Amino acid sequence: MGTPSPRLVLALAVALAGLSAPRAAYGQPNFIVILADDVGWGDLGANWAETKETPHLDELAAEGTRFVDFHSAASTCSPSRASLLTGRLGARNGVTHNFAVTSVGGLPLNETTLAEVLREAGYSTGAIGKWHLGHHGRHHPSFRGFDYYFGIPYSHDMGCTDTPGYNLPPCPPCPWHGAAARVVRKDCYTEVALPLFENLAIVQQPVNLSSLAARYAEEAARFIRRASDSGRPFFLYLALAHMHVPLGVPPLPPTSGRGIYGASLSEMDALVGRIKQVADSHGKGNTLLWFAGDNGPWAQKCELAGRLGPFVGAWQQQRGGSSAKQTTWEGGHRVPALAYWPGRIPAKRTSRALLSKPSVLPSTARHSHGSMPSSGLLCNGPTGAFLFFLQVLLHPNSGAAGKDGEIETLRLAQYKAFYTTGGAMACDGSIGPAEHHQPPLIFNLDRDIQEQQPLDVASREYQAVLPAVSRAYAQALEDIATDNVSVADYSKDPAVTPCCNAQHVACRCQAPGTHAAALDHGTERRAMRLCL
């Protein structure tokens, strides 16, 4: 594997400022990474006072460290997840946009994942939830370093269900009869039901979205217990369906002013609280727990989208379109992030260190005693801790404007330079057109967190910072061009669509009220079809 994202990542050991004790005194810690989908920076009460639905996450922040300048490596699903698991930007690992239900490929097989690094170091590894890095053949998580997998191979709006939940526009349930009875809706998957996998087997199709959160919590708790009982350290990657649409039907009527979204946010918060409780019960202080978002909220979903907080991308909003998910504005890639490790990470601490998700792989490998592919970026600081200096942050196009994966925006300290701008679809249906900027638009985020007014190109400040921005941008592009860049296979073939029974409409696995009900109550765990 080549270099992690461009010369840039800051050491968790230093950013957390609480890892001074020798590792040998603690042995191999456990790791839990909880990734929330389409959650807004302002969806945590610890970040945004108007949010009241996250008491467990706020407690996690109070007992650990909250990162307020933490960024996704892309502002859409597959590239963000690929960067988290490989420590490399999509421009390097080849994953530049989302994979489809019919995708033949996935995360390139020559890329090393965090799970592979940790399993080599003796860890028990589990992935629960959304994958979205390829499901066909050896792209399946069971072949990417995970001992156990339970979840959906892509986003849970990429297949019909009998419990469609809340979406805009609303999607119909799966059909029960022939093609004549099917309802076709734009942006809705109606042909094939959403599958649920356990390892290589489809165990339910369609998924029951009403019970999905509870099942993820149950499987995560079971994995932690089994790994703890085995005596091996563990790595759990828990990729939640929350807060991506369709939002599940909440078990109780909404109690907050945020309606369905608030109820779903409360459900996610309770799930995280349960995982923290289970981890603590198996040895408090033995587990580093990360919580972060995969990208910003999906603004075109209107009241079913999350809060941006102050990161509104005002310059783009004035020109039309959203400045959230799929864009390189702060609302697209600045995500909530919390780290909890009793006795090792300071409590009640807010870190303003510039960090991005590729930081997780080298930092985690460091603390696992594991080895990681050589990067040439590791050095010993005054404390003896490994340092990953994040001097520059690169933001690729994630669907709003330009070529997928192309580096369009660069962050250098407090300055953010846009070479291309554009807005994704907003709630009102507007889309901001792509605009190319040479010289780039440059914002000073210390003074203008809303990205409202770029620096005047004639100002002394602009003229002073432009040479440094230009050098950093040119060096980053050259570094990528000379790296060992992977190429993802984005070809499609309907034959690779996960389907447990092609003879049934929508690939249904069971008749109503039979096997699905048994699965939901945990009384039956039968492999229905292997997916290879």
Short mmCIF file of C-alpha atoms in Angstrom, two decimals:
data_model
loop_
_atom_site.label_atom_id
_atom_site.label_comp_id
_atom_site.label_asym_id
_atom_site.label_seq_id
_atom_site.Cartn_x
_atom_site.Cartn_y
_atom_site.Cartn_z
CA MET A 1 0.00 0.00 0.00
CA GLY A 2 1.20 3.53 -0.72
CA THR A 3 1.20 6.62 1.44
CA PRO A 4 -1.75 7.44 3.67
CA SER A 5 -3.48 10.63 2.62
CA PRO A 6 -0.98 13.29 1.58
CA ARG A 7 1.71 13.79 4.27
CA LEU A 8 -0.88 14.91 6.51
CA VAL A 9 -2.30 13.02 9.41
CA LEU A 10 -1.86 14.18 13.00
CA ALA A 11 -1.01 11.64 15.67
CA LEU A 12 -3.85 10.62 17.84
CA ALA A 13 -1.29 10.08 20.56
CA VAL A 14 -0.51 13.78 20.60
CA ALA A 15 -3.97 15.11 19.69
CA LEU A 16 -5.48 13.21 22.58
CA ALA A 17 -2.63 14.36 24.83
CA GLY A 18 -3.26 11.57 27.23
CA LEU A 19 -1.26 8.63 25.93
CA SER A 20 1.97 9.11 27.83
CA ALA A 21 2.03 5.72 29.57
CA PRO A 22 3.98 2.92 27.87
CA ARG A 23 1.82 0.63 25.79
CA ALA A 24 3.27 -2.47 27.36
CA ALA A 25 1.69 -1.51 30.66
CA TYR A 26 -1.74 -1.86 29.13
CA GLY A 27 -1.39 -4.72 26.67
CA GLN A 28 -3.42 -4.71 23.49
CA PRO A 29 -6.51 -2.53 23.84
CA ASN A 30 -9.82 -3.19 22.14
CA PHE A 31 -11.11 -0.84 19.46
CA ILE A 32 -14.67 0.12 18.59
CA VAL A 33 -15.33 2.46 15.68
CA ILE A 34 -18.96 3.60 15.44
CA LEU A 35 -19.71 5.34 12.15
CA ALA A 36 -22.98 7.26 11.82
CA ASP A 37 -24.41 7.84 8.34
CA ASP A 38 -25.32 11.34 7.06
CA VAL A 39 -25.20 12.80 10.56
CA GLY A 40 -24.72 16.55 10.88
CA TRP A 41 -22.02 18.25 12.97
CA GLY A 42 -24.85 20.00 14.79
CA ASP A 43 -26.72 16.76 15.56
CA LEU A 44 -24.80 16.34 18.82
CA GLY A 45 -25.86 18.39 21.79
CA ALA A 46 -22.21 18.63 22.81
CA ASN A 47 -21.59 20.52 19.55
CA TRP A 48 -24.83 22.47 19.19
CA ALA A 49 -26.93 23.60 22.13
CA GLU A 50 -30.19 23.43 20.17
CA THR A 51 -29.89 19.63 19.91
CA LYS A 52 -31.52 17.86 22.86
CA GLU A 53 -31.81 14.25 21.63
CA THR A 54 -28.26 12.97 22.35
CA PRO A 55 -27.73 12.56 26.12
CA HIS A 56 -25.60 9.42 25.72
CA LEU A 57 -23.36 10.95 23.08
CA ASP A 58 -23.07 14.09 25.17
CA GLU A 59 -22.03 11.92 28.11
CA LEU A 60 -19.46 10.23 25.87
CA ALA A 61 -18.08 13.67 25.00
CA ALA A 62 -17.97 14.68 28.68
CA GLU A 63 -16.10 11.50 29.61
CA GLY A 64 -13.72 11.66 26.65
CA THR A 65 -12.40 14.05 24.02
CA ARG A 66 -14.50 15.93 21.48
CA PHE A 67 -12.93 16.86 18.16
CA VAL A 68 -14.41 19.97 16.59
CA ASP A 69 -12.20 20.14 13.47
CA PHE A 70 -12.49 16.52 12.34
CA HIS A 71 -13.18 15.73 8.68
CA SER A 72 -14.36 12.93 6.49
CA ALA A 73 -12.00 12.10 3.63
CA ALA A 74 -14.95 12.43 1.22
CA SER A 75 -18.52 13.66 1.51
CA THR A 76 -20.31 10.56 0.29
CA CYS A 77 -20.57 6.94 1.43
CA SER A 78 -18.16 4.58 -0.35
CA PRO A 79 -15.14 6.93 -0.63
CA SER A 80 -15.49 7.99 3.00
CA ARG A 81 -15.55 4.38 4.23
CA ALA A 82 -12.72 3.28 1.97
CA SER A 83 -10.50 6.04 3.37
CA LEU A 84 -11.38 5.14 6.94
CA LEU A 85 -10.42 1.49 6.45
CA THR A 86 -7.29 2.05 4.33
CA GLY A 87 -5.92 5.36 5.60
CA ARG A 88 -5.81 6.60 1.99
CA LEU A 89 -7.80 9.11 -0.02
CA GLY A 90 -9.97 7.92 -2.88
CA ALA A 91 -7.49 9.48 -5.31
CA ARG A 92 -5.03 6.87 -4.02
CA ASN A 93 -7.18 3.84 -3.10
CA GLY A 94 -9.33 4.11 -6.26
CA VAL A 95 -12.73 4.51 -4.56
CA THR A 96 -13.98 7.86 -5.87
CA HIS A 97 -17.78 7.41 -5.84
CA ASN A 98 -20.43 5.02 -4.58
CA PHE A 99 -20.79 1.40 -5.57
CA ALA A 100 -24.12 0.13 -6.89
CA VAL A 101 -26.36 -2.85 -6.19
CA THR A 102 -25.05 -4.36 -9.43
CA SER A 103 -21.37 -3.46 -8.91
CA VAL A 104 -18.95 -6.22 -9.82
CA GLY A 105 -16.04 -4.64 -7.98
CA GLY A 106 -15.37 -2.78 -4.77
CA LEU A 107 -12.46 -1.57 -2.70
CA PRO A 108 -9.44 -2.79 -4.73
CA LEU A 109 -8.13 -6.08 -3.41
CA ASN A 110 -4.54 -4.82 -3.25
CA GLU A 111 -5.56 -2.23 -0.63
CA THR A 112 -4.81 -3.13 2.99
CA THR A 113 -7.65 -2.61 5.47
CA LEU A 114 -7.50 -1.73 9.14
CA ALA A 115 -9.19 -5.07 9.89
CA GLU A 116 -6.39 -6.95 8.11
CA VAL A 117 -3.75 -5.04 10.07
CA LEU A 118 -5.43 -5.79 13.38
CA ARG A 119 -6.21 -9.43 12.62
CA GLU A 120 -2.53 -9.92 11.81
CA ALA A 121 -1.81 -8.46 15.26
CA GLY A 122 -4.01 -11.11 16.89
CA TYR A 123 -7.33 -9.30 17.05
CA SER A 124 -10.80 -10.73 16.67
CA THR A 125 -12.44 -8.52 14.03
CA GLY A 126 -16.11 -7.83 13.37
CA ALA A 127 -18.09 -5.56 11.05
CA ILE A 128 -21.74 -4.84 11.76
CA GLY A 129 -23.94 -2.61 9.63
CA LYS A 130 -23.47 -0.92 6.29
CA TRP A 131 -20.54 -1.99 4.12
CA HIS A 132 -20.81 -0.26 0.70
CA LEU A 133 -17.33 -1.27 -0.46
CA GLY A 134 -18.35 -4.10 -2.77
CA HIS A 135 -20.33 -7.26 -2.06
CA HIS A 136 -19.45 -9.56 -4.94
CA GLY A 137 -16.77 -12.21 -4.64
CA ARG A 138 -13.73 -11.27 -2.57
CA HIS A 139 -14.90 -7.68 -2.10
CA HIS A 140 -17.27 -8.93 0.60
CA PRO A 141 -16.19 -7.94 4.15
CA SER A 142 -15.56 -11.59 5.03
CA PHE A 143 -12.56 -11.42 2.67
CA ARG A 144 -11.35 -7.98 3.80
CA GLY A 145 -10.07 -8.87 7.24
CA PHE A 146 -13.29 -9.37 9.19
CA ASP A 147 -13.88 -12.61 11.08
CA TYR A 148 -17.57 -11.82 11.41
CA TYR A 149 -20.01 -9.72 9.39
CA PHE A 150 -23.66 -8.88 10.00
CA GLY A 151 -25.32 -6.15 8.00
CA ILE A 152 -26.45 -4.66 4.72
CA PRO A 153 -23.97 -4.58 1.82
CA TYR A 154 -24.80 -0.99 0.83
CA SER A 155 -27.08 1.89 1.84
CA HIS A 156 -30.46 0.80 3.17
CA ASP A 157 -32.32 2.89 0.59
CA MET A 158 -30.88 0.67 -2.16
CA GLY A 159 -33.60 -1.94 -2.00
CA CYS A 160 -37.28 -2.15 -1.13
CA THR A 161 -38.63 -3.35 2.21
CA ASP A 162 -42.00 -4.15 3.75
CA THR A 163 -41.35 -1.43 6.34
CA PRO A 164 -40.21 1.47 4.11
CA GLY A 165 -39.84 4.03 6.89
CA TYR A 166 -39.62 7.75 6.18
CA ASN A 167 -38.07 9.18 3.02
CA LEU A 168 -38.56 12.15 0.69
CA PRO A 169 -40.07 11.34 -1.67
CA PRO A 170 -41.65 8.33 0.09
CA CYS A 171 -40.95 4.94 -1.45
CA PRO A 172 -43.45 2.07 -1.72
CA PRO A 173 -43.02 -1.28 0.02
CA CYS A 174 -41.74 -4.32 -1.83
CA PRO A 175 -44.20 -5.93 -4.23
CA TRP A 176 -45.77 -9.26 -3.37
CA HIS A 177 -47.01 -10.15 -6.83
CA GLY A 178 -45.94 -9.92 -10.47
CA ALA A 179 -44.60 -6.99 -12.44
CA ALA A 180 -48.08 -5.66 -13.14
CA ALA A 181 -48.51 -4.79 -9.49
CA ARG A 182 -45.21 -2.96 -9.10
CA VAL A 183 -45.11 0.77 -8.52
CA VAL A 184 -42.25 2.62 -10.18
CA ARG A 185 -41.03 5.73 -8.35
CA LYS A 186 -38.06 7.89 -9.23
CA ASP A 187 -35.17 7.40 -6.79
CA CYS A 188 -36.82 4.30 -5.31
CA TYR A 189 -35.56 0.72 -5.64
CA THR A 190 -38.59 -1.47 -6.27
CA GLU A 191 -37.25 -4.49 -8.16
CA VAL A 192 -35.07 -6.19 -5.52
CA ALA A 193 -35.59 -6.32 -1.78
CA LEU A 194 -32.92 -5.10 0.63
CA PRO A 195 -30.80 -8.04 1.88
CA LEU A 196 -29.40 -8.69 5.34
CA PHE A 197 -26.23 -10.76 5.54
CA GLU A 198 -24.61 -12.83 8.23
CA ASN A 199 -21.13 -13.56 6.95
CA LEU A 200 -21.69 -14.84 3.37
CA ALA A 201 -25.32 -15.82 3.82
CA ILE A 202 -28.41 -13.75 3.17
CA VAL A 203 -30.52 -14.33 6.28
CA GLN A 204 -33.40 -11.97 5.50
CA GLN A 205 -34.69 -10.33 2.33
CA PRO A 206 -36.31 -7.85 2.65
CA VAL A 207 -34.84 -6.45 5.85
CA ASN A 208 -37.25 -5.40 8.56
CA LEU A 209 -36.15 -1.78 9.09
CA SER A 210 -38.32 -1.43 12.20
CA SER A 211 -36.10 -3.84 14.14
CA LEU A 212 -32.77 -3.18 12.41
CA ALA A 213 -31.31 -0.86 15.07
CA ALA A 214 -32.12 -3.32 17.84
CA ARG A 215 -30.56 -6.18 15.89
CA TYR A 216 -27.38 -4.23 15.23
CA ALA A 217 -27.12 -3.45 18.96
CA GLU A 218 -27.74 -7.11 19.83
CA GLU A 219 -25.13 -8.39 17.37
CA ALA A 220 -22.57 -5.81 18.50
CA ALA A 221 -23.08 -6.74 22.15
CA ARG A 222 -22.81 -10.44 21.30
CA PHE A 223 -19.56 -9.88 19.38
CA ILE A 224 -18.04 -7.93 22.30
CA ARG A 225 -19.01 -10.63 24.79
CA ARG A 226 -17.67 -13.48 22.65
CA ALA A 227 -14.41 -11.70 21.91
CA SER A 228 -13.94 -10.78 25.57
CA ASP A 229 -14.66 -14.35 26.68
CA SER A 230 -12.08 -15.64 24.20
CA GLY A 231 -9.33 -13.57 25.79
CA ARG A 232 -8.38 -11.96 22.49
CA PRO A 233 -8.42 -8.21 21.89
CA PHE A 234 -11.12 -7.16 19.45
CA PHE A 235 -11.87 -4.60 16.77
CA LEU A 236 -15.53 -3.82 16.12
CA TYR A 237 -16.51 -1.65 13.16
CA LEU A 238 -20.15 -0.66 13.71
CA ALA A 239 -21.51 1.24 10.69
CA LEU A 240 -25.00 2.42 11.62
CA ALA A 241 -27.96 2.94 9.31
CA HIS A 242 -28.72 6.15 11.23
CA MET A 243 -29.12 8.94 10.07
CA HIS A 244 -29.43 7.98 6.40
CA VAL A 245 -32.92 7.82 4.92
CA PRO A 246 -35.20 5.99 5.07
CA LEU A 247 -35.44 6.73 8.75
CA GLY A 248 -36.88 3.79 10.62
CA VAL A 249 -40.28 3.85 12.19
CA PRO A 250 -39.57 4.89 15.81
CA PRO A 251 -40.99 2.59 18.49
CA LEU A 252 -42.58 5.57 20.28
CA PRO A 253 -44.18 8.78 18.99
CA PRO A 254 -41.71 11.64 18.49
CA THR A 255 -41.26 13.65 21.69
CA SER A 256 -39.00 16.43 20.41
CA GLY A 257 -39.72 19.34 18.14
CA ARG A 258 -37.68 17.66 15.41
CA GLY A 259 -40.34 15.07 14.68
CA ILE A 260 -39.29 11.86 12.94
CA TYR A 261 -35.67 12.96 12.60
CA GLY A 262 -35.44 13.73 16.30
CA ALA A 263 -36.95 10.36 17.22
CA SER A 264 -34.47 8.56 14.98
CA LEU A 265 -31.60 10.59 16.43
CA SER A 266 -32.71 9.57 19.92
CA GLU A 267 -32.76 5.92 18.83
CA MET A 268 -29.19 6.19 17.51
CA ASP A 269 -28.08 7.88 20.71
CA ALA A 270 -29.54 5.08 22.83
CA LEU A 271 -27.80 2.49 20.65
CA VAL A 272 -24.42 4.16 21.16
CA GLY A 273 -25.11 4.36 24.88
CA ARG A 274 -25.77 0.63 25.00
CA ILE A 275 -22.53 -0.23 23.18
CA LYS A 276 -20.55 1.96 25.58
CA GLN A 277 -22.20 0.23 28.55
CA VAL A 278 -21.42 -3.24 27.18
CA ALA A 279 -17.80 -2.30 26.45
CA ASP A 280 -17.35 -0.85 29.94
CA SER A 281 -18.85 -3.95 31.53
CA HIS A 282 -16.09 -6.06 29.98
CA GLY A 283 -13.26 -4.08 31.51
CA LYS A 284 -13.56 -0.32 31.69
CA GLY A 285 -10.41 1.28 30.37
CA ASN A 286 -9.54 -1.59 28.03
CA THR A 287 -11.39 -0.20 25.01
CA LEU A 288 -10.88 2.85 22.81
CA LEU A 289 -14.26 3.85 21.43
CA TRP A 290 -14.50 6.20 18.44
CA PHE A 291 -17.72 7.81 17.25
CA ALA A 292 -17.77 9.82 14.03
CA GLY A 293 -19.94 10.70 11.04
CA ASP A 294 -19.22 9.43 7.54
CA ASN A 295 -20.13 12.76 5.88
CA GLY A 296 -22.50 15.68 6.32
CA PRO A 297 -26.30 15.61 6.12
CA TRP A 298 -28.25 14.96 2.93
CA ALA A 299 -29.87 18.38 2.55
CA GLN A 300 -32.30 17.44 -0.24
CA LYS A 301 -34.17 15.30 2.29
CA CYS A 302 -35.41 18.52 3.96
CA GLU A 303 -36.80 17.85 7.45
CA LEU A 304 -35.30 14.34 7.32
CA ALA A 305 -31.77 15.78 7.11
CA GLY A 306 -29.45 16.68 9.97
CA ARG A 307 -28.15 19.95 11.36
CA LEU A 308 -25.08 21.64 9.89
CA GLY A 309 -24.40 23.73 12.96
CA PRO A 310 -22.53 26.89 11.89
CA PHE A 311 -21.09 25.28 8.74
CA VAL A 312 -23.67 26.54 6.28
CA GLY A 313 -21.49 27.30 3.23
CA ALA A 314 -23.15 30.70 2.82
CA TRP A 315 -21.25 31.60 -0.37
CA GLN A 316 -22.70 28.54 -2.12
CA GLN A 317 -26.18 28.94 -0.65
CA GLN A 318 -26.37 32.41 -2.16
CA ARG A 319 -25.79 30.84 -5.59
CA GLY A 320 -28.12 27.89 -5.24
CA GLY A 321 -27.75 24.31 -4.17
CA SER A 322 -26.80 22.61 -0.92
CA SER A 323 -23.45 23.01 0.82
CA ALA A 324 -23.71 19.72 2.72
CA LYS A 325 -23.29 16.07 1.63
CA GLN A 326 -21.51 15.56 -1.72
CA THR A 327 -19.83 18.98 -1.57
CA THR A 328 -16.43 20.25 -0.43
CA TRP A 329 -17.98 22.92 1.80
CA GLU A 330 -17.48 22.42 5.54
CA GLY A 331 -21.02 21.08 5.94
CA GLY A 332 -20.17 18.22 3.59
CA HIS A 333 -17.08 16.87 5.31
CA ARG A 334 -16.73 18.35 8.82
CA VAL A 335 -18.32 15.69 11.02
CA PRO A 336 -18.85 15.09 14.74
CA ALA A 337 -16.12 12.99 16.33
CA LEU A 338 -15.66 11.69 19.87
CA ALA A 339 -13.01 9.47 21.47
CA TYR A 340 -13.52 7.65 24.77
CA TRP A 341 -10.88 5.63 26.59
CA PRO A 342 -11.10 5.86 30.39
CA GLY A 343 -7.74 6.39 32.01
CA ARG A 344 -6.00 7.05 28.71
CA ILE A 345 -7.87 9.90 27.01
CA PRO A 346 -8.59 13.08 28.98
CA ALA A 347 -12.20 13.67 29.93
CA LYS A 348 -14.06 16.92 29.27
CA ARG A 349 -11.53 17.91 26.65
CA THR A 350 -12.21 19.71 23.38
CA SER A 351 -9.54 19.33 20.70
CA ARG A 352 -9.21 21.78 17.84
CA ALA A 353 -6.53 19.71 16.14
CA LEU A 354 -7.04 19.38 12.39
CA LEU A 355 -7.79 15.70 11.82
CA SER A 356 -9.32 13.51 9.16
CA LYS A 357 -10.60 9.96 9.08
CA PRO A 358 -7.46 8.45 7.49
CA SER A 359 -5.82 9.23 10.87
CA VAL A 360 -7.66 6.29 12.41
CA LEU A 361 -5.72 3.51 10.66
CA PRO A 362 -2.12 4.49 11.52
CA SER A 363 -3.08 5.60 15.03
CA THR A 364 -5.00 2.41 15.77
CA ALA A 365 -2.24 0.22 14.35
CA ARG A 366 0.24 2.03 16.57
CA HIS A 367 -1.70 1.23 19.75
CA SER A 368 -2.46 -2.37 18.74
CA HIS A 369 1.25 -3.28 18.53
CA GLY A 370 0.42 -4.13 14.91
CA SER A 371 2.39 -3.23 11.84
CA MET A 372 1.09 -1.06 9.05
CA PRO A 373 2.26 -0.54 5.49
CA SER A 374 5.22 1.81 5.40
CA SER A 375 4.37 5.43 4.81
CA GLY A 376 7.54 7.35 5.45
CA LEU A 377 5.52 9.74 7.62
CA LEU A 378 6.21 8.34 11.06
CA CYS A 379 8.64 10.13 13.31
CA ASN A 380 9.39 10.24 17.02
CA GLY A 381 8.38 13.38 18.82
CA PRO A 382 9.67 14.71 22.15
CA THR A 383 7.37 12.36 24.08
CA GLY A 384 8.40 9.32 22.09
CA ALA A 385 4.97 9.04 20.53
CA PHE A 386 4.54 8.58 16.83
CA LEU A 387 3.47 11.77 15.09
CA PHE A 388 1.34 12.10 11.97
CA PHE A 389 1.54 15.78 11.16
CA LEU A 390 -1.56 17.09 9.44
CA GLN A 391 -0.44 20.22 7.69
CA VAL A 392 -2.73 20.04 4.66
CA LEU A 393 -6.18 18.56 4.18
CA LEU A 394 -7.47 17.67 0.72
CA HIS A 395 -11.14 17.53 -0.21
CA PRO A 396 -12.20 15.57 -3.31
CA ASN A 397 -15.32 16.07 -5.38
CA SER A 398 -17.97 13.68 -4.07
CA GLY A 399 -20.68 14.28 -6.64
CA ALA A 400 -21.57 17.97 -6.50
CA ALA A 401 -19.28 19.38 -9.21
CA GLY A 402 -16.50 18.16 -11.46
CA LYS A 403 -14.90 14.75 -11.85
CA ASP A 404 -15.50 12.20 -9.10
CA GLY A 405 -12.56 12.03 -6.71
CA GLU A 406 -10.74 15.02 -8.17
CA ILE A 407 -9.07 17.20 -5.53
CA GLU A 408 -11.01 20.46 -5.71
CA THR A 409 -10.38 22.08 -2.34
CA LEU A 410 -7.39 22.36 -0.03
CA ARG A 411 -7.15 23.29 3.65
CA LEU A 412 -3.89 24.83 4.87
CA ALA A 413 -4.08 25.74 8.57
CA GLN A 414 -7.03 28.14 8.87
CA TYR A 415 -7.16 28.84 5.13
CA LYS A 416 -9.39 26.92 2.75
CA ALA A 417 -8.87 27.27 -1.00
CA PHE A 418 -11.49 26.28 -3.59
CA TYR A 419 -10.36 25.52 -7.13
CA THR A 420 -13.86 24.29 -7.99
CA THR A 421 -17.17 25.08 -6.29
CA GLY A 422 -20.65 23.66 -6.72
CA GLY A 423 -23.74 22.82 -4.74
CA ALA A 424 -25.54 19.50 -4.41
CA MET A 425 -29.32 19.34 -4.68
CA ALA A 426 -30.94 21.38 -1.93
CA CYS A 427 -34.31 20.93 -0.26
CA ASP A 428 -35.85 23.38 -2.73
CA GLY A 429 -34.57 21.33 -5.70
CA SER A 430 -31.89 23.84 -6.71
CA ILE A 431 -28.41 22.72 -7.73
CA GLY A 432 -25.41 25.03 -7.66
CA PRO A 433 -23.53 24.94 -10.99
CA ALA A 434 -19.87 24.00 -11.10
CA GLU A 435 -17.53 27.00 -11.17
CA HIS A 436 -13.77 26.81 -11.64
CA HIS A 437 -11.58 29.35 -9.86
CA GLN A 438 -8.09 30.36 -10.95
CA PRO A 439 -6.76 31.87 -8.80
CA PRO A 440 -8.69 29.98 -6.12
CA LEU A 441 -11.29 31.33 -3.74
CA ILE A 442 -9.67 31.44 -0.29
CA PHE A 443 -11.58 31.68 2.99
CA ASN A 444 -10.11 32.33 6.43
CA LEU A 445 -12.08 29.87 8.58
CA ASP A 446 -10.90 31.48 11.81
CA ARG A 447 -12.94 34.56 10.93
CA ASP A 448 -15.49 33.10 8.53
CA ILE A 449 -16.61 29.64 9.60
CA GLN A 450 -19.79 30.08 7.55
CA GLU A 451 -17.69 30.38 4.37
CA GLN A 452 -19.53 33.51 3.39
CA GLN A 453 -16.92 35.93 2.02
CA PRO A 454 -13.68 34.85 0.33
CA LEU A 455 -10.60 37.00 0.77
CA ASP A 456 -10.19 39.84 -1.65
CA VAL A 457 -7.58 38.73 -4.18
CA ALA A 458 -5.99 42.18 -3.99
CA SER A 459 -5.65 42.07 -0.19
CA ARG A 460 -2.29 41.64 1.51
CA GLU A 461 -3.60 38.55 3.31
CA TYR A 462 -4.60 36.83 0.07
CA GLN A 463 -1.31 37.68 -1.62
CA ALA A 464 0.61 36.39 1.40
CA VAL A 465 -1.17 33.04 1.62
CA LEU A 466 -1.61 32.27 -2.11
CA PRO A 467 2.01 31.10 -2.72
CA ALA A 468 1.83 28.64 0.19
CA VAL A 469 -1.56 27.33 -0.96
CA SER A 470 -0.34 26.95 -4.55
CA ARG A 471 2.78 25.07 -3.46
CA ALA A 472 0.83 22.75 -1.18
CA TYR A 473 -1.73 22.02 -3.91
CA ALA A 474 0.92 21.30 -6.54
CA GLN A 475 2.90 19.10 -4.14
CA ALA A 476 -0.21 17.14 -3.17
CA LEU A 477 -1.18 16.49 -6.79
CA GLU A 478 2.38 15.44 -7.63
CA ASP A 479 2.52 13.16 -4.61
CA ILE A 480 -0.70 11.45 -5.65
CA ALA A 481 0.43 11.12 -9.27
CA THR A 482 3.65 9.37 -8.20
CA ASP A 483 2.02 7.15 -5.57
CA ASN A 484 0.99 3.53 -5.95
CA VAL A 485 -2.54 4.45 -7.02
CA SER A 486 -5.17 1.71 -7.10
CA VAL A 487 -8.01 1.45 -9.59
CA ALA A 488 -11.47 0.33 -8.50
CA ASP A 489 -13.68 -1.73 -10.81
CA TYR A 490 -16.96 0.15 -11.24
CA SER A 491 -18.41 -2.18 -13.87
CA LYS A 492 -21.94 -3.45 -13.34
CA ASP A 493 -23.70 -6.75 -13.95
CA PRO A 494 -27.29 -7.48 -12.80
CA ALA A 495 -26.21 -11.06 -12.13
CA VAL A 496 -24.25 -10.00 -9.03
CA THR A 497 -27.30 -8.45 -7.34
CA PRO A 498 -27.74 -10.12 -3.93
CA CYS A 499 -30.82 -12.33 -4.25
CA CYS A 500 -31.71 -15.20 -1.95
CA ASN A 501 -34.49 -16.56 -4.18
CA ALA A 502 -34.72 -15.36 -7.78
CA GLN A 503 -37.98 -17.30 -8.23
CA HIS A 504 -39.81 -15.00 -5.82
CA VAL A 505 -40.89 -11.44 -6.55
CA ALA A 506 -38.25 -8.98 -5.28
CA CYS A 507 -36.04 -11.97 -4.28
CA ARG A 508 -38.08 -12.68 -1.17
CA CYS A 509 -36.68 -15.33 1.15
CA GLN A 510 -39.80 -16.24 3.04
CA ALA A 511 -43.55 -15.97 3.21
CA PRO A 512 -45.07 -13.36 5.55
CA GLY A 513 -44.90 -14.17 9.25
CA THR A 514 -42.55 -17.13 9.01
CA HIS A 515 -38.76 -16.99 8.89
CA ALA A 516 -38.49 -13.20 9.15
CA ALA A 517 -40.38 -13.16 12.43
CA ALA A 518 -38.17 -15.91 13.82
CA LEU A 519 -35.04 -14.01 12.90
CA ASP A 520 -36.27 -10.81 14.48
CA HIS A 521 -36.72 -12.58 17.79
CA GLY A 522 -33.31 -14.25 17.62
CA THR A 523 -34.71 -17.79 17.67
CA GLU A 524 -33.42 -18.98 14.34
CA ARG A 525 -30.14 -18.36 12.51
CA ARG A 526 -30.23 -20.33 9.27
CA ALA A 527 -28.01 -19.63 6.26
CA MET A 528 -30.38 -19.13 3.34
CA ARG A 529 -28.03 -18.45 0.45
CA LEU A 530 -24.31 -18.01 0.10
CA CYS A 531 -23.16 -14.96 -1.87
CA LEU A 532 -19.78 -15.57 -3.50
#
